[in-house]
Short mmCIF file of C-alpha atoms and ligand atoms in Angstrom, two decimals:
data_model
loop_
_atom_site.label_atom_id
_atom_site.label_comp_id
_atom_site.label_asym_id
_atom_site.label_seq_id
_atom_site.Cartn_x
_atom_site.Cartn_y
_atom_site.Cartn_z
CA MET N 38 74.10 150.46 50.23
CA LYS N 39 70.70 149.73 48.72
CA LYS N 40 67.61 148.89 50.71
CA ILE N 41 64.60 147.01 49.40
CA LEU N 42 61.44 146.58 51.39
CA VAL N 43 59.55 143.33 50.98
CA ASN N 44 56.11 144.65 51.75
CA LEU N 45 53.99 141.94 53.36
CA GLY N 46 52.08 143.75 56.09
CA ASP N 47 53.22 142.63 59.52
CA ARG N 48 55.68 140.21 57.88
CA SER N 49 57.51 143.00 56.01
CA TYR N 50 61.30 143.14 56.07
CA ASP N 51 64.29 144.83 54.51
CA VAL N 52 66.80 143.35 52.10
CA LEU N 53 70.05 145.30 52.43
CA ILE N 54 72.62 145.09 49.64
CA GLY N 55 76.09 146.57 49.74
CA LYS N 56 79.81 146.19 50.25
CA GLY N 57 80.99 145.63 53.80
CA ILE N 58 77.52 145.98 55.32
CA ILE N 59 78.03 142.95 57.58
CA SER N 60 79.49 145.43 60.11
CA ARG N 61 75.95 146.70 60.65
CA LEU N 62 74.69 143.30 61.80
CA PRO N 63 74.97 143.76 65.60
CA LYS N 64 72.92 146.97 65.59
CA LEU N 65 70.32 145.57 63.21
CA LEU N 66 70.01 142.37 65.19
CA LYS N 67 69.41 144.31 68.40
CA GLY N 68 66.33 145.79 66.78
CA ILE N 69 64.99 142.32 65.98
CA VAL N 70 65.69 139.92 68.84
CA GLY N 71 64.72 140.23 72.46
CA THR N 72 67.51 138.18 74.06
CA PRO N 73 71.30 138.14 73.56
CA LYS N 74 71.23 134.49 72.49
CA VAL N 75 71.65 133.78 68.80
CA LEU N 76 72.28 130.63 66.86
CA LEU N 77 74.57 131.06 63.86
CA ILE N 78 73.85 128.31 61.35
CA THR N 79 76.50 127.80 58.71
CA SER N 80 78.89 125.23 57.23
CA GLN N 81 82.51 124.44 58.00
CA SER N 82 84.00 126.22 55.00
CA ILE N 83 81.82 129.31 55.32
CA ASN N 84 82.52 129.43 59.03
CA ARG N 85 86.22 129.50 58.30
CA LEU N 86 85.79 132.19 55.63
CA TYR N 87 83.31 134.47 57.41
CA GLY N 88 81.52 132.83 60.33
CA LYS N 89 84.26 133.20 62.89
CA GLN N 90 84.62 136.91 62.17
CA ILE N 91 80.87 137.43 62.31
CA ALA N 92 80.61 135.57 65.63
CA LYS N 93 83.39 137.78 66.98
CA LEU N 94 81.61 140.88 65.76
CA LEU N 95 78.41 139.81 67.52
CA LYS N 96 80.19 138.81 70.72
CA GLY N 97 81.79 142.26 70.72
CA SER N 98 78.26 143.65 70.99
CA ARG N 99 77.41 141.34 73.89
CA PHE N 100 75.57 138.69 71.93
CA GLU N 101 75.92 135.11 73.11
CA VAL N 102 76.62 133.21 69.91
CA THR N 103 76.35 129.45 69.47
CA VAL N 104 77.48 128.08 66.12
CA CYS N 105 75.77 125.11 64.46
CA LEU N 106 77.84 123.66 61.62
CA LEU N 107 76.06 121.85 58.79
CA PRO N 108 77.58 119.82 55.97
CA GLU N 109 78.33 121.67 52.72
CA GLY N 110 75.73 122.13 49.99
CA GLU N 111 72.58 120.11 49.45
CA THR N 112 73.40 117.55 52.18
CA ALA N 113 72.57 120.25 54.75
CA LYS N 114 68.87 120.01 53.81
CA ALA N 115 68.24 116.78 55.67
CA GLU N 116 66.01 115.73 58.53
CA ARG N 117 69.03 114.81 60.65
CA GLN N 118 70.55 118.28 60.24
CA LEU N 119 67.24 119.93 61.05
CA PHE N 120 67.02 118.03 64.32
CA ARG N 121 70.66 118.88 65.08
CA ILE N 122 69.72 122.55 64.77
CA TYR N 123 66.82 122.08 67.21
CA SER N 124 68.93 120.31 69.81
CA THR N 125 71.82 122.79 69.50
CA ALA N 126 69.34 125.64 69.98
CA LEU N 127 67.81 123.92 72.98
CA LYS N 128 71.16 123.23 74.60
CA ALA N 129 72.19 126.84 74.05
CA GLY N 130 69.01 127.97 75.78
CA LEU N 131 67.40 129.80 72.87
CA ASP N 132 63.90 130.92 73.78
CA ARG N 133 61.00 132.37 71.78
CA PHE N 134 62.63 135.80 71.68
CA SER N 135 66.01 134.60 70.43
CA GLY N 136 67.13 134.60 66.81
CA MET N 137 68.54 132.17 64.28
CA VAL N 138 70.98 133.55 61.73
CA ALA N 139 71.72 131.63 58.53
CA LEU N 140 75.10 132.25 56.91
CA GLY N 141 75.51 130.36 53.66
CA GLY N 142 74.06 129.49 50.29
CA GLY N 143 70.50 128.49 49.50
CA ALA N 144 70.93 125.09 51.13
CA VAL N 145 71.90 126.45 54.55
CA GLY N 146 69.22 129.16 54.23
CA ASP N 147 66.46 126.68 53.38
CA VAL N 148 67.07 124.35 56.33
CA ALA N 149 67.86 127.16 58.78
CA GLY N 150 64.65 128.94 57.77
CA PHE N 151 62.72 125.74 58.32
CA ALA N 152 64.29 125.33 61.77
CA ALA N 153 63.53 128.95 62.69
CA SER N 154 59.92 128.59 61.55
CA THR N 155 59.29 125.53 63.71
CA TYR N 156 61.57 125.81 66.77
CA LEU N 157 59.26 126.82 69.65
CA ARG N 158 56.65 127.49 66.91
CA GLY N 159 58.83 130.12 65.33
CA VAL N 160 61.72 132.40 66.26
CA ALA N 161 63.19 135.40 64.43
CA PHE N 162 65.07 134.39 61.30
CA ILE N 163 67.87 136.47 59.78
CA ASN N 164 69.42 135.44 56.49
CA ILE N 165 72.96 136.33 55.41
CA PRO N 166 73.29 134.76 51.95
CA THR N 167 76.81 133.95 50.76
CA THR N 168 76.14 132.80 47.20
CA LEU N 169 74.95 134.97 44.34
CA LEU N 170 71.99 132.63 43.87
CA ALA N 171 70.96 132.99 47.49
CA GLN N 172 71.34 136.78 47.37
CA VAL N 173 69.16 137.24 44.29
CA ASP N 174 66.74 134.40 44.81
CA SER N 175 66.48 131.93 47.69
CA ALA N 176 67.01 134.31 50.62
CA ILE N 177 64.01 136.40 49.58
CA GLY N 178 60.45 135.13 49.67
CA GLY N 179 60.18 132.91 52.72
CA LYS N 180 60.25 129.44 51.20
CA THR N 181 62.02 127.00 53.50
CA ALA N 182 62.61 123.30 52.94
CA ILE N 183 64.38 120.06 53.56
CA ASN N 184 64.72 117.15 51.16
CA LEU N 185 63.31 113.67 51.65
CA LYS N 186 64.80 110.67 49.93
CA GLU N 187 61.75 110.63 47.63
CA ALA N 188 62.26 114.17 46.35
CA LYS N 189 63.83 117.58 46.87
CA ASN N 190 62.08 120.30 48.88
CA LEU N 191 59.22 117.99 49.81
CA VAL N 192 58.76 119.31 53.34
CA GLY N 193 58.86 122.98 54.18
CA THR N 194 57.11 126.13 55.33
CA PHE N 195 56.45 129.65 54.18
CA TYR N 196 58.25 131.76 56.76
CA GLN N 197 59.60 135.21 56.01
CA PRO N 198 62.95 136.28 57.43
CA ARG N 199 63.09 139.45 59.53
CA LEU N 200 66.11 140.71 57.62
CA VAL N 201 68.20 139.74 54.61
CA LEU N 202 71.73 141.10 54.59
CA SER N 203 73.42 140.68 51.20
CA ASP N 204 77.03 141.75 51.60
CA ILE N 205 78.79 141.60 48.24
CA ASP N 206 82.16 141.08 49.95
CA LEU N 207 80.93 137.62 50.94
CA ILE N 208 80.57 136.40 47.38
CA THR N 209 84.13 137.22 46.30
CA SER N 210 85.24 133.74 47.41
CA LEU N 211 82.70 131.88 45.24
CA PRO N 212 84.25 129.47 42.73
CA LYS N 213 83.88 130.72 39.14
CA ARG N 214 81.38 128.12 37.97
CA GLU N 215 79.21 128.62 41.06
CA TYR N 216 79.23 132.37 40.48
CA LEU N 217 78.50 132.16 36.75
CA SER N 218 75.64 129.72 37.09
CA SER N 219 73.79 132.10 39.44
CA ILE N 220 73.86 134.73 36.71
CA GLY N 221 71.28 132.59 34.90
CA GLU N 222 68.69 133.66 37.47
CA ILE N 223 69.64 137.33 37.04
CA ILE N 224 69.10 137.15 33.27
CA LYS N 225 65.76 135.51 34.09
CA TYR N 226 64.65 138.57 36.07
CA GLY N 227 65.47 140.78 33.09
CA VAL N 228 63.42 138.67 30.68
CA ILE N 229 60.40 138.20 32.96
CA ALA N 230 60.09 141.72 34.32
CA SER N 231 62.70 144.31 33.45
CA PRO N 232 63.86 145.50 30.03
CA SER N 233 66.13 147.99 31.82
CA LEU N 234 67.90 145.29 33.87
CA PHE N 235 68.27 143.26 30.67
CA ARG N 236 69.84 146.22 28.88
CA TYR N 237 72.08 146.96 31.85
CA LEU N 238 73.34 143.35 31.72
CA GLU N 239 74.01 143.67 27.98
CA ASN N 240 76.05 146.80 28.62
CA ASN N 241 77.85 145.67 31.76
CA ALA N 242 78.51 142.00 31.12
CA SER N 243 82.27 142.35 31.53
CA GLY N 244 81.92 144.24 34.83
CA LEU N 245 79.62 141.53 36.11
CA LEU N 246 82.04 138.81 35.04
CA LYS N 247 84.82 140.68 36.87
CA ARG N 248 82.58 140.97 39.98
CA LYS N 249 82.87 144.77 40.00
CA PRO N 250 81.22 145.94 43.25
CA ALA N 251 79.17 148.74 41.67
CA VAL N 252 77.79 146.39 39.01
CA LEU N 253 77.08 143.67 41.56
CA GLU N 254 75.29 146.04 43.90
CA LYS N 255 73.09 147.24 41.04
CA VAL N 256 72.16 143.81 39.64
CA ILE N 257 71.60 142.21 43.05
CA ALA N 258 69.40 145.12 44.10
CA GLU N 259 67.39 145.06 40.84
CA SER N 260 66.97 141.28 41.05
CA SER N 261 65.99 141.43 44.72
CA LEU N 262 63.42 144.10 43.92
CA ILE N 263 61.82 141.95 41.22
CA LYS N 264 61.77 138.89 43.48
CA ALA N 265 60.25 141.03 46.26
CA LYS N 266 57.50 142.34 43.97
CA VAL N 267 56.61 138.86 42.74
CA VAL N 268 56.48 137.56 46.32
CA GLU N 269 54.31 140.52 47.37
CA MET N 270 51.83 139.64 44.60
CA ASP N 271 51.69 135.93 45.42
CA GLU N 272 53.38 135.16 48.73
CA ARG N 273 52.17 131.56 49.01
CA GLU N 274 52.06 130.64 45.35
CA LEU N 275 48.28 130.64 45.27
CA THR N 276 47.31 133.03 42.49
CA GLY N 277 49.73 131.57 39.97
CA PHE N 278 51.60 134.86 39.59
CA ARG N 279 54.74 133.52 41.31
CA ALA N 280 54.95 130.99 38.47
CA ILE N 281 56.61 133.60 36.22
CA LEU N 282 59.76 132.84 38.24
CA ASN N 283 59.71 129.43 36.57
CA TYR N 284 60.80 130.87 33.23
CA GLY N 285 63.52 128.54 31.94
CA HIS N 286 62.87 126.12 34.79
CA THR N 287 60.50 123.57 33.22
CA PHE N 288 63.09 122.81 30.56
CA GLY N 289 65.91 123.45 33.05
CA HIS N 290 64.71 120.97 35.67
CA ALA N 291 64.29 118.31 32.97
CA TYR N 292 67.84 118.92 31.66
CA GLU N 293 69.24 118.78 35.20
CA LYS N 294 67.46 115.52 35.87
CA VAL N 295 68.19 113.77 32.59
CA ALA N 296 71.83 114.93 32.37
CA GLY N 297 72.24 113.67 35.95
CA TYR N 298 72.26 116.07 38.90
CA GLY N 299 75.62 117.79 39.11
CA ALA N 300 76.49 117.39 35.40
CA LEU N 301 74.73 120.65 34.68
CA ARG N 302 74.55 123.27 37.43
CA HIS N 303 71.05 124.53 38.18
CA GLY N 304 71.78 127.97 36.70
CA GLU N 305 73.36 126.46 33.59
CA ALA N 306 70.32 124.25 33.02
CA VAL N 307 68.08 127.29 33.52
CA ALA N 308 70.16 129.28 31.01
CA VAL N 309 69.63 126.57 28.37
CA GLY N 310 65.97 126.37 29.43
CA MET N 311 65.47 130.12 28.94
CA CYS N 312 66.96 129.92 25.44
CA GLU N 313 64.82 126.87 24.60
CA ALA N 314 61.68 128.64 25.87
CA ALA N 315 62.62 131.67 23.75
CA ARG N 316 63.09 129.46 20.67
CA LEU N 317 59.73 127.82 21.36
CA ALA N 318 58.07 131.24 21.78
CA GLU N 319 59.53 132.36 18.47
CA LYS N 320 58.26 129.19 16.77
CA LYS N 321 54.79 129.92 18.13
CA MET N 322 55.04 133.50 16.76
CA LEU N 323 54.85 134.91 20.28
CA LEU N 324 58.36 136.38 20.31
CA LYS N 325 60.21 138.37 17.66
CA PRO N 326 63.37 136.71 16.31
CA LEU N 327 65.36 139.77 17.38
CA ASP N 328 64.35 139.32 21.03
CA ARG N 329 65.18 135.60 20.91
CA ILE N 330 68.61 136.52 19.55
CA ARG N 331 69.12 139.10 22.32
CA ILE N 332 68.34 136.45 24.95
CA GLU N 333 70.72 133.91 23.42
CA ASN N 334 73.44 136.53 22.96
CA LEU N 335 73.23 137.71 26.56
CA VAL N 336 73.35 134.15 27.89
CA GLU N 337 76.43 133.54 25.76
CA LYS N 338 78.06 136.83 26.72
CA LEU N 339 77.73 135.85 30.38
CA GLN N 340 79.50 132.56 29.64
CA LEU N 341 76.47 130.34 30.08
CA PRO N 342 75.30 127.61 27.68
CA THR N 343 72.49 128.25 25.18
CA THR N 344 72.01 124.57 24.28
CA THR N 345 72.69 121.25 25.96
CA GLY N 346 75.58 120.96 23.50
CA LYS N 347 77.02 117.57 22.77
CA ARG N 348 75.09 115.90 25.58
CA SER N 349 72.54 113.66 23.92
CA LEU N 350 69.59 113.78 26.26
CA SER N 351 66.89 111.22 25.60
CA PRO N 352 63.70 112.97 24.36
CA ARG N 353 61.64 110.29 26.10
CA LEU N 354 63.27 110.98 29.46
CA LEU N 355 62.97 114.74 28.95
CA ARG N 356 59.24 114.39 28.22
CA GLU N 357 58.76 112.19 31.26
CA ALA N 358 60.63 114.65 33.46
CA MET N 359 58.44 117.50 32.21
CA MET N 360 55.23 115.52 32.73
CA LYS N 361 56.24 115.09 36.36
CA ASP N 362 56.69 118.84 36.71
CA LYS N 363 54.51 120.36 39.40
CA LYS N 364 53.07 122.89 36.98
CA LYS N 365 51.31 120.23 34.94
CA LYS N 366 47.67 120.70 33.91
CA GLY N 367 46.18 117.47 32.57
CA LYS N 368 48.21 116.25 29.59
CA GLU N 369 49.69 119.66 29.10
CA VAL N 370 52.54 121.38 30.89
CA ARG N 371 52.49 125.06 31.58
CA TYR N 372 55.55 126.72 30.08
CA ILE N 373 56.46 130.30 30.87
CA LEU N 374 57.27 131.86 27.51
CA PRO N 375 58.65 135.33 26.75
CA ILE N 376 56.60 137.54 24.46
CA ARG N 377 59.13 140.38 24.61
CA ILE N 378 62.06 141.31 26.83
CA GLY N 379 60.42 142.11 30.17
CA LYS N 380 57.20 140.14 29.70
CA VAL N 381 56.35 136.45 29.94
CA ILE N 382 53.08 134.50 29.77
CA PRO N 383 52.08 130.95 30.74
CA VAL N 384 51.27 128.69 27.79
CA ALA N 385 49.92 125.13 28.16
CA ILE N 386 51.71 122.77 25.78
CA ASP N 387 51.78 119.01 25.39
CA PRO N 388 55.47 118.05 25.81
CA TYR N 389 54.94 115.29 23.21
CA SER N 390 54.63 118.01 20.58
CA LEU N 391 58.10 119.34 21.46
CA PHE N 392 60.51 116.51 20.82
N1 LIG H 134 63.94 129.02 49.16
C1 LIG H 134 63.89 129.35 47.88
O1 LIG H 134 63.06 130.14 47.46
C2 LIG H 134 64.91 128.77 46.94
C3 LIG H 134 65.06 129.31 45.65
C4 LIG H 134 66.05 128.79 44.83
C5 LIG H 134 66.87 127.77 45.29
N2 LIG H 134 66.70 127.26 46.54
C6 LIG H 134 67.57 126.20 47.07
O2 LIG H 134 68.89 126.72 47.17
C7 LIG H 134 69.83 125.66 47.09
C8 LIG H 134 70.95 126.06 46.17
O3 LIG H 134 71.59 127.19 46.72
P1 LIG H 134 73.04 127.68 46.25
O4 LIG H 134 73.10 127.73 44.79
O5 LIG H 134 73.33 128.89 47.04
O6 LIG H 134 73.98 126.46 46.64
P2 LIG H 134 74.50 125.83 48.02
O7 LIG H 134 73.87 126.46 49.18
O8 LIG H 134 74.38 124.36 47.85
O9 LIG H 134 76.04 126.25 47.99
C9 LIG H 134 76.86 125.78 46.94
C10 LIG H 134 78.29 125.57 47.43
O10 LIG H 134 78.95 126.82 47.61
C11 LIG H 134 79.58 126.88 48.87
N3 LIG H 134 79.62 128.27 49.26
C12 LIG H 134 78.60 129.02 49.72
N4 LIG H 134 78.97 130.28 49.89
C13 LIG H 134 80.27 130.35 49.54
C14 LIG H 134 81.22 131.41 49.48
N5 LIG H 134 80.88 132.66 49.80
N6 LIG H 134 82.47 131.13 49.06
C15 LIG H 134 82.81 129.87 48.70
N7 LIG H 134 81.96 128.84 48.72
C16 LIG H 134 80.70 129.08 49.13
C17 LIG H 134 78.76 125.97 49.73
O11 LIG H 134 79.47 125.49 50.83
C18 LIG H 134 78.36 124.87 48.77
O12 LIG H 134 79.35 123.89 48.70
C19 LIG H 134 69.05 124.44 46.63
O13 LIG H 134 68.86 123.58 47.73
C20 LIG H 134 67.70 125.01 46.18
O14 LIG H 134 66.64 124.10 46.37
C21 LIG H 134 65.74 127.76 47.36
ZN1 LIG H 135 66.28 128.54 39.79
#
């Protein structure tokens, strides 16, 4: 097992990564909550796969567990679901010293974190991520959110969990495409902050594709550490430092939007976005051709796309999508570009000069 401390003063917490570590949950939870009442927030399919066993494990340690089932995926991040969590918690008698436990992907984690941050002005939140994306990214850092019909993630809070438990046994059931697309974010961590993680990925691509536990434990721990360090530097996205996590995302979000949500998975769009940002950096003489080639090769080796392929995405729509990006500064958009493996910088560019 690996343990990473997210060091945020009195909001510090551990991220635990390992195989089979879910068995430690009852003991860990006892150190966090002050009452036996816990609300387990998950979805139907994840409840069937893991939730029932986890509830049993907790009940065996005299916890009183109430389960709140949310719809699968993004539909969980809705106002109606948030209010269902509140009323389930209320009915179950959760008080200020009780805990809410999220068991699921980023969607369940985002809405459960929001609920925990606002129910009775905040109760202890424990996150058990079940997707690779949630383990390396969304479970760490304290961003919570729901979607409004106008836009995604429009309403939310910054609220750190008290514990993140990333058990690699829980991601064995992930469908292949879901699993692969999350690897995009792991490559991102290598490019933005860690030449050694990047090299490890180059050398262990096949182990990662085969979901070898030792490889998974290493890459999830390294990724979690980088995310933790970035969050420690800029917890509330105020200094601009957290923006390095957007590498590949300005292009990626535009591809996702223009291709139509669902056509390209988030991680796939980010993979193309990282390659495009590397090509742009090379064009601007910021990145050596060899490093651009290494990025493209690694993306390809991990079975992710390096271009949008045969999809003909309208340049006008892509430009418009990028101009709407939150990171816009006047007419220019701030792109995070690599200058070598392990280092990125923000560069303001007019998207009209790109297409
Ligand atoms: N808070 C943050 O900092 C942050 C960061 C990145 C992304 N996000 C959010 O995370 C969400 C995406 O998260 P995601 O990629 O984990 O997707 P997700 O939560 O939508 O889950 C994807 C699908 O996988 C299923 N699933 C989950 N775990 C499974 C398992 N172990 N086995 C089989 N199926 C499983 C889910 O039921 C769902 O259908 C988005 O809403 C995004 O906005 C948040
Ligand atoms: Zn992302």
